[in-house]
Amino acid sequence: MSTGCVIGVDLGGTKLLAGAVDPALNVHHRATRSARGMEQPAVLDAVVAAVEEVRDAMEAASETVEAVGFGIPCLIDQERGVAVMAVNLPLAHLPFRDLMAERLGLPVFVDNDANGAMLAEWRFGAAAGARDAALLTLGTGIGGGLVLGGVQQRGSQGAGAELGHMVVQADGPRCQGNCPNRGCLEAMASGTALAREATKIARGRPQTGLGEALASGREINGMLVTELAHDGDSAAIDAIAVVGRWLGVGIANLVNMLNPDVVVVGGGVMAAGELLLEPAREVLAERALSPSKEHVRVVPARFGAEAGMLGAAALALDGIGALA
Ligand SMILES: [Zn+2]
């Protein structure tokens, strides 16, 4: 019995998640493996093991797997299926697609994880029905995805739509990883930037919950700031608003350039919800041009922690022509 299921694999810097997904994006089986601190051969073995585990579970239920999709936080040479360069994974100039196709014996599709998330949000989520859409995923870094004129855009080499590396402050802080730029949106509105802004604010306001957390030696990260903000701590709320306003500058640029129907914001930092999006929308209203700014919707992503895996599955479904 054929179900037309595919396996989507979200290959992150610390762990990987594989899931069997049907053409309506329902998840049937899941497997996870650690990828923390591994060398390249060990990462590839872990990937194969996770995919085999999901495939065995599907076969035990007399269901078949038609293809495998990978979402990797990495620059991908689309034509050759090569993982060119990753910030947080030991993958460089690796013919990932052919290697995996050979080891798994299935058709394999590979793309940047944010491109996968854009595809999933466009076909099934917050950007459904849009002709022109942009996606920003706010995590340790910022990933981007782009749909224009009803076609997903990756640029001439597949290295485009890196929306997180648009500059929003020309002389701003240095960007992360292999980016030679400074003042990128990633340097101003990522989870890393939120931690930095929150630490700065905490130092100046020791009486607040954020200030007390810093004084007690706790690590100030995006998750803690969000937790304190949801509890009503004014310093944490202000830190998120600072990042939200920079996000708004980036979105204003996108809106002026692209006149999108919708800008979808996802990733771990979106746990802050409206505390992040409201300041962003305010800056958008102040800075962007009419009529684009009145037309665009700025909305949270539909898919949360499993966005990478579902996006990878959507890539594979699209690749075999089975996307609903
Ligand atoms: Zn950058």
mmCIF file of C-alpha atoms and ligand atoms in Angstrom:
data_model
loop_
_atom_site.group_PDB
_atom_site.id
_atom_site.type_symbol
_atom_site.label_atom_id
_atom_site.label_comp_id
_atom_site.label_asym_id
_atom_site.label_seq_id
_atom_site.Cartn_x
_atom_site.Cartn_y
_atom_site.Cartn_z
ATOM 1 C CA MET A 1 0.000 0.000 0.000
ATOM 2 C CA SER A 2 1.476 3.318 -0.991
ATOM 3 C CA THR A 3 0.778 6.368 1.128
ATOM 4 C CA GLY A 4 3.003 8.771 -0.755
ATOM 5 C CA CYS A 5 4.780 9.619 2.502
ATOM 6 C CA VAL A 6 8.213 11.218 2.555
ATOM 7 C CA ILE A 7 10.738 11.621 5.339
ATOM 8 C CA GLY A 8 11.678 15.178 6.325
ATOM 9 C CA VAL A 9 14.942 15.725 8.182
ATOM 10 C CA ASP A 10 15.765 18.877 10.117
ATOM 11 C CA LEU A 11 19.529 18.851 10.539
ATOM 12 C CA GLY A 12 20.377 21.401 13.212
ATOM 13 C CA GLY A 13 23.642 22.251 14.920
ATOM 14 C CA THR A 14 22.898 20.209 18.042
ATOM 15 C CA LYS A 15 20.262 17.640 17.073
ATOM 16 C CA LEU A 16 18.445 16.201 14.127
ATOM 17 C CA LEU A 17 14.763 15.375 13.815
ATOM 18 C CA ALA A 18 13.388 13.010 11.159
ATOM 19 C CA GLY A 19 9.677 12.476 10.533
ATOM 20 C CA ALA A 20 7.472 10.544 8.112
ATOM 21 C CA VAL A 21 5.083 13.086 6.611
ATOM 22 C CA ASP A 22 2.137 12.634 4.253
ATOM 23 C CA PRO A 23 1.159 15.032 1.427
ATOM 24 C CA ALA A 24 -1.180 16.937 3.775
ATOM 25 C CA LEU A 25 1.806 17.494 6.119
ATOM 26 C CA ASN A 26 0.578 15.179 8.880
ATOM 27 C CA VAL A 27 3.437 13.524 10.807
ATOM 28 C CA HIS A 28 3.251 9.718 11.210
ATOM 29 C CA HIS A 29 6.546 8.740 12.905
ATOM 30 C CA ARG A 30 9.440 10.659 14.410
ATOM 31 C CA ALA A 31 13.078 9.886 15.309
ATOM 32 C CA THR A 32 15.710 12.134 16.858
ATOM 33 C CA ARG A 33 19.489 11.895 17.189
ATOM 34 C CA SER A 34 22.092 14.122 18.788
ATOM 35 C CA ALA A 35 24.495 15.914 16.450
ATOM 36 C CA ARG A 36 26.316 17.919 19.092
ATOM 37 C CA GLY A 37 30.072 18.205 18.697
ATOM 38 C CA MET A 38 30.283 15.460 16.057
ATOM 39 C CA GLU A 39 32.669 15.202 13.140
ATOM 40 C CA GLN A 40 31.234 14.914 9.640
ATOM 41 C CA PRO A 41 31.197 11.075 9.318
ATOM 42 C CA ALA A 42 29.396 10.722 12.675
ATOM 43 C CA VAL A 43 26.781 13.318 11.682
ATOM 44 C CA LEU A 44 26.130 11.476 8.416
ATOM 45 C CA ASP A 45 25.828 8.141 10.273
ATOM 46 C CA ALA A 46 23.354 9.726 12.705
ATOM 47 C CA VAL A 47 21.298 11.070 9.786
ATOM 48 C CA VAL A 48 21.160 7.654 8.102
ATOM 49 C CA ALA A 49 20.234 5.939 11.400
ATOM 50 C CA ALA A 50 17.360 8.369 12.067
ATOM 51 C CA VAL A 51 15.985 7.999 8.540
ATOM 52 C CA GLU A 52 16.228 4.185 8.726
ATOM 53 C CA GLU A 53 14.396 4.177 12.077
ATOM 54 C CA VAL A 54 11.481 6.144 10.613
ATOM 55 C CA ARG A 55 11.481 4.054 7.450
ATOM 56 C CA ASP A 56 11.396 0.783 9.459
ATOM 57 C CA ALA A 57 8.429 2.076 11.465
ATOM 58 C CA MET A 58 6.609 2.942 8.238
ATOM 59 C CA GLU A 59 7.368 -0.426 6.656
ATOM 60 C CA ALA A 60 6.175 -2.234 9.793
ATOM 61 C CA ALA A 61 2.861 -0.462 9.216
ATOM 62 C CA SER A 62 2.926 -1.545 5.532
ATOM 63 C CA GLU A 63 3.456 2.041 4.421
ATOM 64 C CA THR A 64 6.065 3.151 1.908
ATOM 65 C CA VAL A 65 8.473 6.073 1.845
ATOM 66 C CA GLU A 66 8.963 7.744 -1.524
ATOM 67 C CA ALA A 67 11.710 10.295 -0.922
ATOM 68 C CA VAL A 68 13.733 12.111 1.721
ATOM 69 C CA GLY A 69 14.055 15.880 2.134
ATOM 70 C CA PHE A 70 16.737 17.675 4.124
ATOM 71 C CA GLY A 71 16.635 21.172 5.574
ATOM 72 C CA ILE A 72 20.129 22.285 6.550
ATOM 73 C CA PRO A 73 21.235 25.654 7.957
ATOM 74 C CA CYS A 74 23.786 25.855 5.188
ATOM 75 C CA LEU A 75 24.440 27.441 1.819
ATOM 76 C CA ILE A 76 23.335 24.856 -0.756
ATOM 77 C CA ASP A 77 24.477 24.644 -4.363
ATOM 78 C CA GLN A 78 21.080 23.598 -5.747
ATOM 79 C CA GLU A 79 22.293 22.431 -9.138
ATOM 80 C CA ARG A 80 24.783 19.945 -7.700
ATOM 81 C CA GLY A 81 23.102 19.243 -4.352
ATOM 82 C CA VAL A 82 26.247 20.260 -2.521
ATOM 83 C CA ALA A 83 26.312 21.568 1.050
ATOM 84 C CA VAL A 84 28.749 24.410 0.494
ATOM 85 C CA MET A 85 29.197 26.009 3.875
ATOM 86 C CA ALA A 86 27.508 25.801 7.275
ATOM 87 C CA VAL A 87 28.136 27.918 10.352
ATOM 88 C CA ASN A 88 27.195 25.337 12.984
ATOM 89 C CA LEU A 89 27.704 21.982 11.261
ATOM 90 C CA PRO A 90 30.845 20.194 10.025
ATOM 91 C CA LEU A 91 29.652 20.261 6.413
ATOM 92 C CA ALA A 92 31.747 21.930 3.729
ATOM 93 C CA HIS A 93 31.830 21.225 -0.018
ATOM 94 C CA LEU A 94 30.034 17.946 0.630
ATOM 95 C CA PRO A 95 28.015 16.321 -2.213
ATOM 96 C CA PHE A 96 25.250 15.761 0.316
ATOM 97 C CA ARG A 97 22.397 14.909 -2.060
ATOM 98 C CA ASP A 98 24.232 12.181 -4.030
ATOM 99 C CA LEU A 99 25.850 10.766 -0.906
ATOM 100 C CA MET A 100 22.513 10.413 0.883
ATOM 101 C CA ALA A 101 20.703 9.090 -2.198
ATOM 102 C CA GLU A 102 23.317 6.342 -2.450
ATOM 103 C CA ARG A 103 23.221 5.409 1.245
ATOM 104 C CA LEU A 104 19.420 5.571 1.549
ATOM 105 C CA GLY A 105 18.442 4.229 -1.884
ATOM 106 C CA LEU A 106 15.756 6.901 -2.221
ATOM 107 C CA PRO A 107 15.386 10.185 -4.112
ATOM 108 C CA VAL A 108 16.887 12.947 -1.961
ATOM 109 C CA PHE A 109 16.146 16.688 -1.961
ATOM 110 C CA VAL A 110 18.265 19.217 -0.086
ATOM 111 C CA ASP A 111 17.727 22.886 0.656
ATOM 112 C CA ASN A 112 18.460 25.562 3.197
ATOM 113 C CA ASP A 113 16.201 25.067 6.237
ATOM 114 C CA ALA A 114 14.582 28.496 5.963
ATOM 115 C CA ASN A 115 13.663 27.857 2.312
ATOM 116 C CA GLY A 116 11.940 24.681 3.493
ATOM 117 C CA ALA A 117 10.097 26.590 6.215
ATOM 118 C CA MET A 118 8.991 29.176 3.631
ATOM 119 C CA LEU A 119 7.616 26.417 1.405
ATOM 120 C CA ALA A 120 5.699 24.822 4.313
ATOM 121 C CA GLU A 121 4.243 28.172 5.456
ATOM 122 C CA TRP A 122 3.314 29.107 1.890
ATOM 123 C CA ARG A 123 1.576 25.851 1.032
ATOM 124 C CA PHE A 124 0.073 24.986 4.424
ATOM 125 C CA GLY A 125 0.605 27.793 6.901
ATOM 126 C CA ALA A 126 0.602 31.532 7.569
ATOM 127 C CA ALA A 127 1.427 32.506 3.965
ATOM 128 C CA ALA A 128 -1.169 30.202 2.337
ATOM 129 C CA GLY A 129 -2.781 31.836 -0.680
ATOM 130 C CA ALA A 130 -0.163 34.604 -0.935
ATOM 131 C CA ARG A 131 1.403 35.456 -4.300
ATOM 132 C CA ASP A 132 4.232 37.432 -2.713
ATOM 133 C CA ALA A 133 5.557 36.486 0.713
ATOM 134 C CA ALA A 134 8.681 36.685 2.838
ATOM 135 C CA LEU A 135 9.679 34.612 5.848
ATOM 136 C CA LEU A 136 12.113 35.396 8.640
ATOM 137 C CA THR A 137 13.086 32.672 11.142
ATOM 138 C CA LEU A 138 14.523 34.188 14.298
ATOM 139 C CA GLY A 139 16.768 31.753 16.146
ATOM 140 C CA THR A 140 20.475 31.840 16.984
ATOM 141 C CA GLY A 141 20.756 33.452 13.556
ATOM 142 C CA ILE A 142 18.087 34.673 11.127
ATOM 143 C CA GLY A 143 17.058 32.620 8.097
ATOM 144 C CA GLY A 144 15.025 33.946 5.177
ATOM 145 C CA GLY A 145 12.647 32.670 2.524
ATOM 146 C CA LEU A 146 10.998 34.391 -0.406
ATOM 147 C CA VAL A 147 8.046 33.797 -2.733
ATOM 148 C CA LEU A 148 7.528 36.297 -5.577
ATOM 149 C CA GLY A 149 4.860 36.120 -8.263
ATOM 150 C CA GLY A 150 3.811 32.719 -6.937
ATOM 151 C CA VAL A 151 7.279 31.175 -7.364
ATOM 152 C CA GLN A 152 9.737 30.455 -4.562
ATOM 153 C CA GLN A 153 12.951 32.402 -5.155
ATOM 154 C CA ARG A 154 16.470 31.187 -4.359
ATOM 155 C CA GLY A 155 18.590 33.318 -6.694
ATOM 156 C CA SER A 156 20.876 32.206 -9.512
ATOM 157 C CA GLN A 157 22.939 29.770 -7.396
ATOM 158 C CA GLY A 158 20.428 28.922 -4.688
ATOM 159 C CA ALA A 159 22.285 31.140 -2.234
ATOM 160 C CA GLY A 160 19.755 33.998 -2.259
ATOM 161 C CA ALA A 161 16.908 34.943 0.075
ATOM 162 C CA GLU A 162 19.427 35.397 2.906
ATOM 163 C CA LEU A 163 17.123 38.050 4.343
ATOM 164 C CA GLY A 164 18.832 37.888 7.752
ATOM 165 C CA HIS A 165 21.947 39.451 6.237
ATOM 166 C CA MET A 166 20.337 42.671 5.006
ATOM 167 C CA VAL A 167 22.015 45.552 6.801
ATOM 168 C CA VAL A 168 19.786 47.567 9.132
ATOM 169 C CA GLN A 169 22.588 49.523 10.887
ATOM 170 C CA ALA A 170 25.594 50.226 8.648
ATOM 171 C CA ASP A 171 28.088 50.572 11.511
ATOM 172 C CA GLY A 172 26.338 48.091 13.811
ATOM 173 C CA PRO A 173 27.879 45.107 15.619
ATOM 174 C CA ARG A 174 29.758 42.438 13.710
ATOM 175 C CA CYS A 175 27.563 39.699 12.261
ATOM 176 C CA GLN A 176 27.990 36.046 13.231
ATOM 177 C CA GLY A 177 29.737 32.988 11.843
ATOM 178 C CA ASN A 178 31.099 33.331 8.339
ATOM 179 C CA CYS A 179 29.293 36.617 7.543
ATOM 180 C CA PRO A 180 31.855 39.383 6.977
ATOM 181 C CA ASN A 181 29.237 42.137 7.362
ATOM 182 C CA ARG A 182 28.138 44.244 10.303
ATOM 183 C CA GLY A 183 24.764 45.536 11.451
ATOM 184 C CA CYS A 184 22.907 42.731 9.623
ATOM 185 C CA LEU A 185 19.347 42.051 10.779
ATOM 186 C CA GLU A 186 20.831 38.831 12.232
ATOM 187 C CA ALA A 187 23.201 40.943 14.351
ATOM 188 C CA MET A 188 20.310 43.108 15.614
ATOM 189 C CA ALA A 189 17.194 40.926 15.921
ATOM 190 C CA SER A 190 18.267 37.275 16.404
ATOM 191 C CA GLY A 191 18.109 35.337 19.662
ATOM 192 C CA THR A 192 21.800 36.170 20.071
ATOM 193 C CA ALA A 193 21.032 39.888 19.716
ATOM 194 C CA LEU A 194 18.165 39.583 22.206
ATOM 195 C CA ALA A 195 20.517 38.059 24.795
ATOM 196 C CA ARG A 196 23.029 40.859 24.202
ATOM 197 C CA GLU A 197 20.417 43.657 24.510
ATOM 198 C CA ALA A 198 18.876 42.038 27.582
ATOM 199 C CA THR A 199 22.278 41.798 29.305
ATOM 200 C CA LYS A 200 22.907 45.496 28.599
ATOM 201 C CA ILE A 201 19.512 46.480 30.003
ATOM 202 C CA ALA A 202 19.898 44.176 33.028
ATOM 203 C CA ARG A 203 23.167 45.886 34.025
ATOM 204 C CA GLY A 204 21.450 49.274 34.154
ATOM 205 C CA ARG A 205 18.327 48.061 35.978
ATOM 206 C CA PRO A 206 19.405 45.729 38.823
ATOM 207 C CA GLN A 207 16.019 45.983 40.612
ATOM 208 C CA THR A 208 14.120 44.250 37.804
ATOM 209 C CA GLY A 209 13.645 40.520 37.334
ATOM 210 C CA LEU A 210 16.136 40.614 34.469
ATOM 211 C CA GLY A 211 18.635 42.552 36.614
ATOM 212 C CA GLU A 212 18.277 40.061 39.447
ATOM 213 C CA ALA A 213 18.733 37.122 37.061
ATOM 214 C CA LEU A 214 21.994 38.629 35.815
ATOM 215 C CA ALA A 215 23.210 39.372 39.371
ATOM 216 C CA SER A 216 22.490 35.784 40.420
ATOM 217 C CA GLY A 217 24.732 34.503 37.653
ATOM 218 C CA ARG A 218 22.019 33.029 35.433
ATOM 219 C CA GLU A 219 22.723 32.848 31.722
ATOM 220 C CA ILE A 220 20.750 35.580 29.977
ATOM 221 C CA ASN A 221 19.379 33.875 26.860
ATOM 222 C CA GLY A 222 16.350 34.411 24.664
ATOM 223 C CA MET A 223 14.304 31.790 26.487
ATOM 224 C CA LEU A 224 14.850 33.369 29.924
ATOM 225 C CA VAL A 225 14.116 36.885 28.636
ATOM 226 C CA THR A 226 10.888 35.678 27.030
ATOM 227 C CA GLU A 227 9.847 33.859 30.195
ATOM 228 C CA LEU A 228 10.440 36.967 32.347
ATOM 229 C CA ALA A 229 8.646 39.180 29.818
ATOM 230 C CA HIS A 230 5.569 36.942 29.839
ATOM 231 C CA ASP A 231 5.630 37.257 33.649
ATOM 232 C CA GLY A 232 5.461 41.042 33.222
ATOM 233 C CA ASP A 233 9.071 42.044 33.953
ATOM 234 C CA SER A 234 9.511 45.538 32.485
ATOM 235 C CA ALA A 235 13.228 45.156 31.670
ATOM 236 C CA ALA A 236 12.628 41.907 29.761
ATOM 237 C CA ILE A 237 9.693 43.465 27.889
ATOM 238 C CA ASP A 238 11.908 46.438 26.937
ATOM 239 C CA ALA A 239 14.700 44.137 25.697
ATOM 240 C CA ILE A 240 12.249 42.325 23.413
ATOM 241 C CA ALA A 241 10.895 45.685 22.214
ATOM 242 C CA VAL A 242 14.426 46.829 21.236
ATOM 243 C CA VAL A 243 14.862 43.712 19.108
ATOM 244 C CA GLY A 244 11.294 44.037 17.802
ATOM 245 C CA ARG A 245 12.019 47.572 16.570
ATOM 246 C CA TRP A 246 15.106 46.392 14.676
ATOM 247 C CA LEU A 247 12.982 43.605 13.219
ATOM 248 C CA GLY A 248 10.566 46.333 12.102
ATOM 249 C CA VAL A 249 13.396 48.151 10.273
ATOM 250 C CA GLY A 250 14.200 44.941 8.405
ATOM 251 C CA ILE A 251 10.557 44.283 7.577
ATOM 252 C CA ALA A 252 10.147 47.897 6.344
ATOM 253 C CA ASN A 253 13.014 47.243 3.898
ATOM 254 C CA LEU A 254 11.366 44.046 2.673
ATOM 255 C CA VAL A 255 7.998 45.762 2.309
ATOM 256 C CA ASN A 256 9.467 48.663 0.306
ATOM 257 C CA MET A 257 11.459 46.334 -1.937
ATOM 258 C CA LEU A 258 8.929 43.576 -2.517
ATOM 259 C CA ASN A 259 5.405 44.824 -1.704
ATOM 260 C CA PRO A 260 4.550 41.409 -0.222
ATOM 261 C CA ASP A 261 1.097 40.236 0.833
ATOM 262 C CA VAL A 262 2.506 38.788 4.034
ATOM 263 C CA VAL A 263 5.689 38.650 6.109
ATOM 264 C CA VAL A 264 5.818 35.515 8.273
ATOM 265 C CA VAL A 265 7.984 35.544 11.405
ATOM 266 C CA GLY A 266 9.003 32.210 12.935
ATOM 267 C CA GLY A 267 11.804 30.595 14.935
ATOM 268 C CA GLY A 268 12.457 30.273 18.652
ATOM 269 C CA VAL A 269 12.438 34.032 19.342
ATOM 270 C CA MET A 270 8.784 34.139 18.224
ATOM 271 C CA ALA A 271 7.942 32.625 21.614
ATOM 272 C CA ALA A 272 7.817 36.321 22.592
ATOM 273 C CA GLY A 273 4.759 36.634 20.324
ATOM 274 C CA GLU A 274 3.104 40.046 20.187
ATOM 275 C CA LEU A 275 5.726 41.514 22.566
ATOM 276 C CA LEU A 276 8.042 41.214 19.556
ATOM 277 C CA LEU A 277 5.648 41.785 16.648
ATOM 278 C CA GLU A 278 3.864 44.894 17.988
ATOM 279 C CA PRO A 279 7.030 47.057 18.131
ATOM 280 C CA ALA A 280 7.976 45.678 14.694
ATOM 281 C CA ARG A 281 4.592 46.701 13.251
ATOM 282 C CA GLU A 282 4.924 50.185 14.814
ATOM 283 C CA VAL A 283 8.285 50.760 13.107
ATOM 284 C CA LEU A 284 6.868 49.376 9.857
ATOM 285 C CA ALA A 285 4.032 51.945 10.044
ATOM 286 C CA GLU A 286 6.538 54.753 10.745
ATOM 287 C CA ARG A 287 9.076 53.882 8.078
ATOM 288 C CA ALA A 288 7.632 51.944 5.132
ATOM 289 C CA LEU A 289 5.935 53.388 2.060
ATOM 290 C CA SER A 290 2.239 53.440 1.232
ATOM 291 C CA PRO A 291 0.344 51.590 -0.056
ATOM 292 C CA SER A 292 2.619 48.584 0.625
ATOM 293 C CA LYS A 293 2.641 49.066 4.410
ATOM 294 C CA GLU A 294 -1.148 49.138 4.632
ATOM 295 C CA HIS A 295 -1.436 46.031 2.464
ATOM 296 C CA VAL A 296 1.094 43.739 4.152
ATOM 297 C CA ARG A 297 0.258 41.431 7.062
ATOM 298 C CA VAL A 298 3.019 40.691 9.597
ATOM 299 C CA VAL A 299 2.091 37.399 11.247
ATOM 300 C CA PRO A 300 3.569 34.591 13.347
ATOM 301 C CA ALA A 301 4.508 31.345 11.584
ATOM 302 C CA ARG A 302 2.055 28.463 11.876
ATOM 303 C CA PHE A 303 4.735 25.834 12.368
ATOM 304 C CA GLY A 304 6.809 26.014 15.542
ATOM 305 C CA ALA A 305 9.489 23.615 16.737
ATOM 306 C CA GLU A 306 8.843 21.161 13.865
ATOM 307 C CA ALA A 307 8.978 23.809 11.112
ATOM 308 C CA GLY A 308 12.393 22.598 9.905
ATOM 309 C CA MET A 309 11.307 18.972 9.616
ATOM 310 C CA LEU A 310 7.970 19.835 7.981
ATOM 311 C CA GLY A 311 9.755 22.220 5.611
ATOM 312 C CA ALA A 312 12.204 19.473 4.625
ATOM 313 C CA ALA A 313 9.260 17.124 4.008
ATOM 314 C CA ALA A 314 7.551 19.805 1.891
ATOM 315 C CA LEU A 315 10.733 20.053 -0.217
ATOM 316 C CA ALA A 316 10.666 16.303 -0.843
ATOM 317 C CA LEU A 317 6.911 16.287 -1.601
ATOM 318 C CA ASP A 318 7.464 19.179 -4.008
ATOM 319 C CA GLY A 319 10.410 17.325 -5.542
ATOM 320 C CA ILE A 320 8.354 14.216 -6.363
ATOM 321 C CA GLY A 321 5.367 16.289 -7.486
ATOM 322 C CA ALA A 322 3.172 15.152 -4.571
ATOM 323 C CA LEU A 323 2.664 18.462 -2.801
ATOM 324 C CA ALA A 324 -1.074 18.807 -2.142
HETATM 325 ZN ZN ZN B 1 25.342 38.993 8.312
#
